Amino acid sequence: MDDADRLMQRVRQRDAAAFEMIYDRYRRLVYGIAFKMLGEPSAAEDLTQAVFLKVWSAPQTFSGGNCAAWIARVTRNRALDVLRSRASHPEVSIAVDVPAEGALDDAVFARLDGLRVRTALESLPPEQRGPIELGFFGGLTHDEIARRSALPLGTVKTRIRAGLKRLRNSLEMSTV
Amino acid sequence: MNGHDESRLDSVAVLAVGALPAAEARELEAHIAQCSICQTEYAELREAVDALALSAEASAAEFSAAQDERVKGRVMDVVRRDAARANPTGETNVLPLVTRAQRRNWWMPAIAAAAVVLAAVSTWNAATLRTETDSLDRQVALLQAEVNTQETAANESRATLALEQSQLADLLAPNAARFPISNGVVVRGDGRILFALRSLPPLPAGKTYQAWTLRRGAKAMTPSVTFQPDPSGLALIELPGSASGITTVAVSVEPAGGSKAPTSKPLFVRSLS
């Protein structure tokens, strides 16, 4: 059991001090995702608040494993709710409850700071990075990405896969 | 076991990045559960997507100390109050919902206090010509303290409402799709549609709230359940029947017993697509 697991176990026991440590550890991650998806500081602050209150009110939804990835998924999920409420937005798949198995563990995440991932992401060709960012941060479906990019749907899907594989390889090399 | 199809691997990547429409996602997830090759591919690509989120982490300059203090203050106020009254046995993680009276009344003292502050500031402006400086300083300090108190109260209420909405959705169906509305949330998951509505006013005798659904391709709303909120104005409703094909839901006030078609302007109409 790693440190984040232990903290979340204490949060389940209504330990405010443990929760504060979780907040301090992940606040910039949550705000950063919220701001990137919503584009407004005040909306991102509200979302950050909502996400951490969700962590406090429903810590049992964290079933162990990668805490950062779980909080990131909760944040994206909530941001998609806001985007949908702003405009009619097609429902897209939200992998909040994806099992922890196979995901990067926190030890790997600890070595993967934001700067390193940004560098790896920026090293992708724009035609691969663009669809990935539109899907993940923009909350667009593959059809919408294809329309916006004026590309065939099959091309968009192929580029997303190629980009993710390249990103994964790049990150693996950078953490060796 | 479903046979593996190489052409699905691109869709697996789209699923991993969260850009596959829900209907396609459900179908593909069913396939992935049966196909070891697609399972491996999905797990590997999810690693990349999990890391992708880190690229958005804000720097100290992007999430300023002032912002952090503001957000943390709101969150920790709620958390510390809740922790203080939590069940020491820790048997439940679900927080009690705040009462309607608490929700309704938080702004009333805030407005009253604001009026007091404004009146006091006016008095203070006139008094500056004829009172001692140290006395004014004390008044300013008192007024500032009053304003700070009201700001704290407003922030707490904002945080509490956010918490409440989150809890309502989680009580109904954790991790299901949420569709926020002005006074609650519509939740769709596991083939069900549920409403959590708050602050619903009581209706006069002979009136009822009624839910409506619109199915894909239909030209008119179909009547669904009628309901009354509890005394606190809260209504937790599950629509009968399957959620399949329902694209829009609504609620309106109707004569007791319900109507075959809406007879009043709906409280809300929420698209689920």
Tab-separated table of N, CA and C in Angstrom, chain A residues 3 5 30 36 61 66 69 75 82 90 101 104 112 115 122 126-127 129 133 135 140-141 161-162 173:
chain	number	residue	atom	x	y	z
A	3	ASP	N	1.705	5.562	-0.259
A	3	ASP	CA	1.340	6.682	0.589
A	3	ASP	C	-0.068	7.227	0.263
A	5	ASP	N	-2.545	5.609	-1.046
A	5	ASP	CA	-3.530	4.632	-0.551
A	5	ASP	C	-3.787	4.837	0.933
A	30	VAL	N	-5.600	18.997	-10.539
A	30	VAL	CA	-7.046	19.158	-10.724
A	30	VAL	C	-7.353	20.513	-11.362
A	36	LYS	N	-7.755	23.757	-18.376
A	36	LYS	CA	-7.524	23.400	-19.779
A	36	LYS	C	-8.845	23.048	-20.474
A	61	THR	N	-15.134	5.509	-3.694
A	61	THR	CA	-15.067	5.262	-5.138
A	61	THR	C	-13.628	5.090	-5.611
A	66	ASN	N	-3.718	3.840	-8.696
A	66	ASN	CA	-3.156	5.142	-9.040
A	66	ASN	C	-4.104	6.280	-8.651
A	69	ALA	N	-4.295	9.285	-11.178
A	69	ALA	CA	-5.091	8.986	-12.376
A	69	ALA	C	-6.578	8.995	-12.039
A	75	THR	N	-11.931	14.540	-12.347
A	75	THR	CA	-11.904	15.936	-12.802
A	75	THR	C	-12.416	16.045	-14.237
A	82	VAL	N	-19.838	19.984	-17.038
A	82	VAL	CA	-19.971	21.438	-17.204
A	82	VAL	C	-20.055	21.791	-18.686
A	90	PRO	N	-22.720	15.836	-27.129
A	90	PRO	CA	-22.978	14.408	-27.141
A	90	PRO	C	-22.309	13.714	-25.960
A	101	GLU	N	-5.955	-2.138	-12.463
A	101	GLU	CA	-4.982	-3.047	-13.050
A	101	GLU	C	-4.497	-2.507	-14.378
A	104	LEU	N	-0.717	2.937	-14.840
A	104	LEU	CA	0.577	3.294	-14.279
A	104	LEU	C	0.447	3.406	-12.768
A	112	LEU	N	6.908	10.846	-13.439
A	112	LEU	CA	6.359	11.526	-14.609
A	112	LEU	C	5.794	12.876	-14.187
A	115	LEU	N	5.922	18.464	-16.530
A	115	LEU	CA	6.812	19.004	-17.562
A	115	LEU	C	7.274	17.902	-18.503
A	122	GLU	N	4.398	17.272	-26.635
A	122	GLU	CA	4.758	18.239	-27.671
A	122	GLU	C	5.662	17.638	-28.735
A	126	PRO	N	1.869	17.219	-34.853
A	126	PRO	CA	0.609	17.924	-34.595
A	126	PRO	C	-0.619	17.155	-35.057
A	127	GLU	N	-0.478	16.402	-36.148
A	127	GLU	CA	-1.652	15.684	-36.659
A	127	GLU	C	-2.049	14.526	-35.731
A	129	ARG	N	-1.157	14.793	-32.138
A	129	ARG	CA	-1.429	15.449	-30.860
A	129	ARG	C	-2.810	16.116	-30.869
A	133	GLU	N	-5.768	15.639	-28.020
A	133	GLU	CA	-6.123	16.722	-27.098
A	133	GLU	C	-7.593	17.117	-27.252
A	135	GLY	N	-10.001	15.174	-28.081
A	135	GLY	CA	-10.814	14.134	-27.477
A	135	GLY	C	-10.736	14.158	-25.963
A	140	LEU	N	-14.569	16.145	-27.148
A	140	LEU	CA	-15.243	15.911	-28.429
A	140	LEU	C	-15.263	14.418	-28.756
A	141	THR	N	-16.284	14.017	-29.479
A	141	THR	CA	-16.329	12.640	-29.969
A	141	THR	C	-15.458	12.538	-31.220
A	161	ARG	N	-4.671	6.505	-32.266
A	161	ARG	CA	-3.971	5.298	-31.794
A	161	ARG	C	-2.461	5.441	-31.950
A	162	ALA	N	-2.056	5.917	-33.118
A	162	ALA	CA	-0.612	6.068	-33.350
A	162	ALA	C	-0.007	7.060	-32.355
A	173	MET	N	10.519	5.559	-22.230
A	173	MET	CA	11.943	5.850	-22.391
A	173	MET	C	12.401	6.920	-21.401
